[in-house]
Amino acid sequence: ETFDATGLHLLPGAIDAHVHYREPGYTHKEDWRTGTAAAAMGGVTTVFEMPNTNPPTATVEALRLKQKAAEKAYVDFGLYGLLAEDNLDQLEALIEGGVAAFKCFMGNTFGNLPSPSTGAMLEGFEIIARHGLRISLHAETASIMALRQKKLMEAGRTDPLAHLASRPAVVATEAVSRAAVLAEWTGARIHILHISSGDELRPLRDAKARGVDITGETCPHYLLFDENAYTDLGPIIRVNPPVREKHHQRALWEGLKDGTIDMIATDHAPHDPEEKTREVIWRADCGFPGVETQMALMLTQVNAGSLSLTDYVRLSSTAPAKAFGLFPHKGALVPGSDADIAIVDLGRRETIRAEALHSRGKITPFEGFEVVGVPVHTLVRGRFVMRDRKLIEEATGWGLSVTRVQAMPKPEPRHVDETTAAITGGKSGQAGSS
Ligand code: DOR
Ligand code: ZN
Ligand code: ZN
C-alpha cells in the first residue's frame, strides 16, 4: 500500500487544551465517541477534557466513570480533575488516579458548579503545586457577574447583547490578577483559559515578568467575531466569557503575535439545538463546538497572512505540549514526538457545514464560513484515525490517556548516520518497506 502526500504539508497534530465532551451526564449534547471523532476530523491528536460533567470529575469515583467513557476515544486525551471548595481532600487521589491537570471555575457556567472561595483556591493551589500539575482557570468573578445580571434582568433585558453587558472585561481581568497572585504565592503552575479581552493581557504580562509559571489561551471565536455577532447570530454566539468589542479582538491578535498568549484552544462546548437557541438570552446554553473547525479556520488565517505557519504550529501544538508536560513524547518537532500528525492541504477550499460535523452538537456560529486550508489525514501515535477526510471508524478506542502514554518507555534516539542509512535502504533497512 502506498501513501501519497504530494503537495501536502505535514504538521504536528494539534493539542486542544480545552474541550467539553459531556459524558457522563449530558450525552444528548456529546459523548466521547462523537467528541473525539470530531477531533480526529479536525487534525487534533490530543485533547484535554473538562470536569463539568455529571457527576463532575471531583472524586476518584467520578474519575473512574470518565475513564470508562473515554475508552471509546479516537485520539489521546488528558482528563481534568475539578478543584472546588469541597473536594480538597480528593486532590491527591485524583492525581494518583491519573488526571493530567486541574480546572477551577472562578465563575459560573454550564453545569452550575459553585466557584470556590479564594481561601479554598489557595489551599488547592498549595496541594497541586507539590505535584507540578497545571491548574487551568475559568477566570471570571462570579459575584460581580451575578450582580450585573440581576440588574439587567430587573431592567427587563432579554436580548443577546445583554449577555455581553453581564460579563464585562473587568470580570475576567480581576479573576486573572487574583489567580496570578495565588500562583505566585504558592508556586503553582496555572493556565488562563479562553482569554476574551485585551484587558486580561496586562495582568498576564505582569505575572510572566514576575516569573510566575503562567500560560494563556484564546479561542478562534474571540479572534474571528466581534460584538456585531450578537445581531447576526443571536443566542448561537452566547458563550462564556462573551465575544467582545472590536478593540478587544485587535488586542488578542497583538497578544498572539507578541507571545503574551501562548496557545489556541477551542472551548469545544456542544449543546442540543433546543437548549442552545432559546429566545430569552439568559436561558440559552453557552458555548458551541470547536474542535473540528479550529485547524481549518486558523489555516485560513495563515493563508490570509494574519499568522505564519510556524506561529500556528507553536500556538496549536508546541506550546500546549510544553505547558502540560507532554514532552518528550508528544508535541511538535522534538526528538521523541510519537507520530501525532496532521497532514493538511493548504490550498483546499471548503465551506463549513454544521450538518457535516461529527460532533453531536450541530449548532455552530461558523456555519457557512469559507475556509482555505484543511486537514486531510490525521495520525495518532502513527495510526490513521482520519484518512482522505474520512473517519477511520475502527480506530475508536485507539486513544489513550496522556498520563499513560507519558509513562511508556521512550525509544532511544538512533545515531544520525544509522538513521540516514535506514532511510536510504542501507544496513538496517527497516524503513521504506511499505
Ligand atoms: O460557554 C461556555 N460553555 N463556557 C464555559 O466555560 C463552559 C462551556 C460549557 O461547558 O458549556
Ligand atoms: Zn470556562
Ligand atoms: Zn470551557
Short mmCIF file of C-alpha atoms in Angstrom, two decimals, residues 171-318:
data_model
loop_
_atom_site.label_atom_id
_atom_site.label_comp_id
_atom_site.label_asym_id
_atom_site.label_seq_id
_atom_site.Cartn_x
_atom_site.Cartn_y
_atom_site.Cartn_z
CA VAL A 171 -14.88 40.46 35.50
CA ALA A 172 -12.18 38.44 33.74
CA THR A 173 -9.33 40.85 34.46
CA GLU A 174 -9.99 40.81 38.19
CA ALA A 175 -10.02 37.00 38.20
CA VAL A 176 -6.78 36.69 36.19
CA SER A 177 -5.00 39.06 38.60
CA ARG A 178 -6.22 37.16 41.66
CA ALA A 179 -5.27 33.75 40.22
CA ALA A 180 -1.81 35.04 39.30
CA VAL A 181 -1.21 36.33 42.83
CA LEU A 182 -2.22 32.95 44.30
CA ALA A 183 0.09 31.17 41.84
CA GLU A 184 2.97 33.46 42.77
CA TRP A 185 2.36 32.83 46.46
CA THR A 186 2.10 29.04 46.19
CA GLY A 187 4.40 28.27 43.26
CA ALA A 188 1.52 26.61 41.39
CA ARG A 189 1.62 26.44 37.60
CA ILE A 190 -1.51 27.99 36.12
CA HIS A 191 -3.19 28.44 32.75
CA ILE A 192 -5.73 31.13 31.87
CA LEU A 193 -8.49 29.65 29.73
CA HIS A 194 -10.40 31.45 26.98
CA ILE A 195 -8.85 34.94 27.13
CA SER A 196 -11.51 37.16 25.58
CA SER A 197 -10.32 40.72 26.23
CA GLY A 198 -7.26 42.89 25.79
CA ASP A 199 -7.56 43.88 29.46
CA GLU A 200 -6.60 40.40 30.68
CA LEU A 201 -3.27 40.67 28.88
CA ARG A 202 -1.96 43.24 31.37
CA PRO A 203 -2.07 41.01 34.49
CA LEU A 204 -0.89 38.09 32.36
CA ARG A 205 2.17 40.02 31.13
CA ASP A 206 2.87 41.32 34.64
CA ALA A 207 2.74 37.82 36.10
CA LYS A 208 5.07 36.45 33.43
CA ALA A 209 7.52 39.29 34.13
CA ARG A 210 7.45 38.39 37.84
CA GLY A 211 8.41 34.81 36.96
CA VAL A 212 5.02 33.17 37.62
CA ASP A 213 4.60 29.89 35.70
CA ILE A 214 1.51 31.10 33.85
CA THR A 215 0.23 30.42 30.32
CA GLY A 216 -2.81 31.67 28.46
CA GLU A 217 -5.03 30.62 25.60
CA THR A 218 -7.54 32.28 23.35
CA CYS A 219 -10.06 30.63 21.02
CA PRO A 220 -10.97 31.07 17.34
CA HIS A 221 -14.32 32.70 18.21
CA TYR A 222 -12.65 35.59 20.02
CA LEU A 223 -10.31 36.11 17.08
CA LEU A 224 -12.98 35.90 14.37
CA PHE A 225 -16.11 37.50 15.87
CA ASP A 226 -16.86 40.85 17.48
CA GLU A 227 -19.97 42.42 19.04
CA ASN A 228 -21.78 42.51 15.69
CA ALA A 229 -22.18 38.76 16.06
CA TYR A 230 -24.96 39.30 18.62
CA THR A 231 -27.13 40.88 15.92
CA ASP A 232 -26.19 38.33 13.27
CA LEU A 233 -26.30 35.15 15.34
CA GLY A 234 -28.42 35.84 18.44
CA PRO A 235 -28.22 33.09 21.08
CA ILE A 236 -25.90 30.98 18.89
CA ILE A 237 -22.97 33.25 19.80
CA ARG A 238 -23.69 33.09 23.53
CA VAL A 239 -20.50 31.82 25.17
CA ASN A 240 -18.70 32.32 28.49
CA PRO A 241 -16.77 34.55 28.52
CA PRO A 242 -18.53 36.55 25.81
CA VAL A 243 -17.29 37.59 22.37
CA ARG A 244 -16.44 41.32 22.78
CA GLU A 245 -15.94 44.64 21.01
CA LYS A 246 -13.56 45.05 18.07
CA HIS A 247 -10.77 46.68 20.11
CA HIS A 248 -10.54 43.56 22.26
CA GLN A 249 -10.31 41.37 19.17
CA ARG A 250 -7.46 43.51 17.87
CA ALA A 251 -5.64 43.29 21.21
CA LEU A 252 -5.95 39.49 21.20
CA TRP A 253 -4.29 39.29 17.77
CA GLU A 254 -1.50 41.51 19.15
CA GLY A 255 -1.19 39.24 22.19
CA LEU A 256 -0.85 36.21 19.94
CA LYS A 257 1.93 37.84 17.98
CA ASP A 258 3.94 39.21 20.90
CA GLY A 259 3.80 35.90 22.79
CA THR A 260 1.62 37.05 25.69
CA ILE A 261 -1.00 34.50 24.62
CA ASP A 262 0.71 31.11 24.44
CA MET A 263 -1.78 28.92 22.66
CA ILE A 264 -5.02 28.42 20.77
CA ALA A 265 -7.64 26.12 22.28
CA THR A 266 -11.30 25.81 21.33
CA ASP A 267 -13.53 25.54 24.42
CA HIS A 268 -15.43 22.92 22.37
CA ALA A 269 -18.84 23.11 24.12
CA PRO A 270 -21.58 21.38 22.11
CA HIS A 271 -25.24 21.81 23.03
CA ASP A 272 -28.57 20.47 21.93
CA PRO A 273 -30.38 22.76 19.38
CA GLU A 274 -33.37 23.31 21.65
CA GLU A 275 -31.21 24.24 24.66
CA LYS A 276 -28.92 26.40 22.54
CA THR A 277 -31.43 28.62 20.72
CA ARG A 278 -33.88 29.68 23.46
CA GLU A 279 -35.02 33.19 22.69
CA VAL A 280 -34.58 34.77 26.13
CA ILE A 281 -30.81 35.08 26.18
CA TRP A 282 -30.43 34.05 29.85
CA ARG A 283 -31.96 30.67 29.03
CA ALA A 284 -29.83 29.77 26.00
CA ASP A 285 -26.95 27.41 26.85
CA CYS A 286 -23.44 28.84 26.48
CA GLY A 287 -20.83 27.63 24.03
CA PHE A 288 -20.64 25.69 20.75
CA PRO A 289 -18.45 23.01 19.16
CA GLY A 290 -14.96 24.00 18.01
CA VAL A 291 -12.51 21.09 17.98
CA GLU A 292 -13.34 20.05 14.41
CA THR A 293 -13.09 23.52 12.85
CA GLN A 294 -10.13 25.12 14.65
CA MET A 295 -7.38 23.98 12.29
CA ALA A 296 -9.21 24.90 9.07
CA LEU A 297 -10.22 28.31 10.50
CA MET A 298 -6.68 29.11 11.62
CA LEU A 299 -5.02 27.80 8.45
CA THR A 300 -7.36 30.16 6.62
CA GLN A 301 -5.82 32.96 8.70
CA VAL A 302 -2.36 31.64 7.78
CA ASN A 303 -3.33 31.78 4.11
CA ALA A 304 -4.65 35.31 4.60
CA GLY A 305 -1.29 36.39 6.05
CA SER A 306 -2.55 37.08 9.58
CA LEU A 307 -0.35 34.38 11.11
CA SER A 308 2.73 32.45 9.98
CA LEU A 309 2.59 28.67 9.69
CA THR A 310 5.38 28.30 12.27
CA ASP A 311 3.47 30.53 14.70
CA TYR A 312 0.38 28.41 14.15
CA VAL A 313 2.34 25.22 14.96
CA ARG A 314 3.67 26.81 18.14
CA LEU A 315 0.22 28.01 19.23
CA SER A 316 -1.65 24.80 18.42
CA SER A 317 0.90 22.15 19.36
CA THR A 318 4.33 23.04 20.77
#
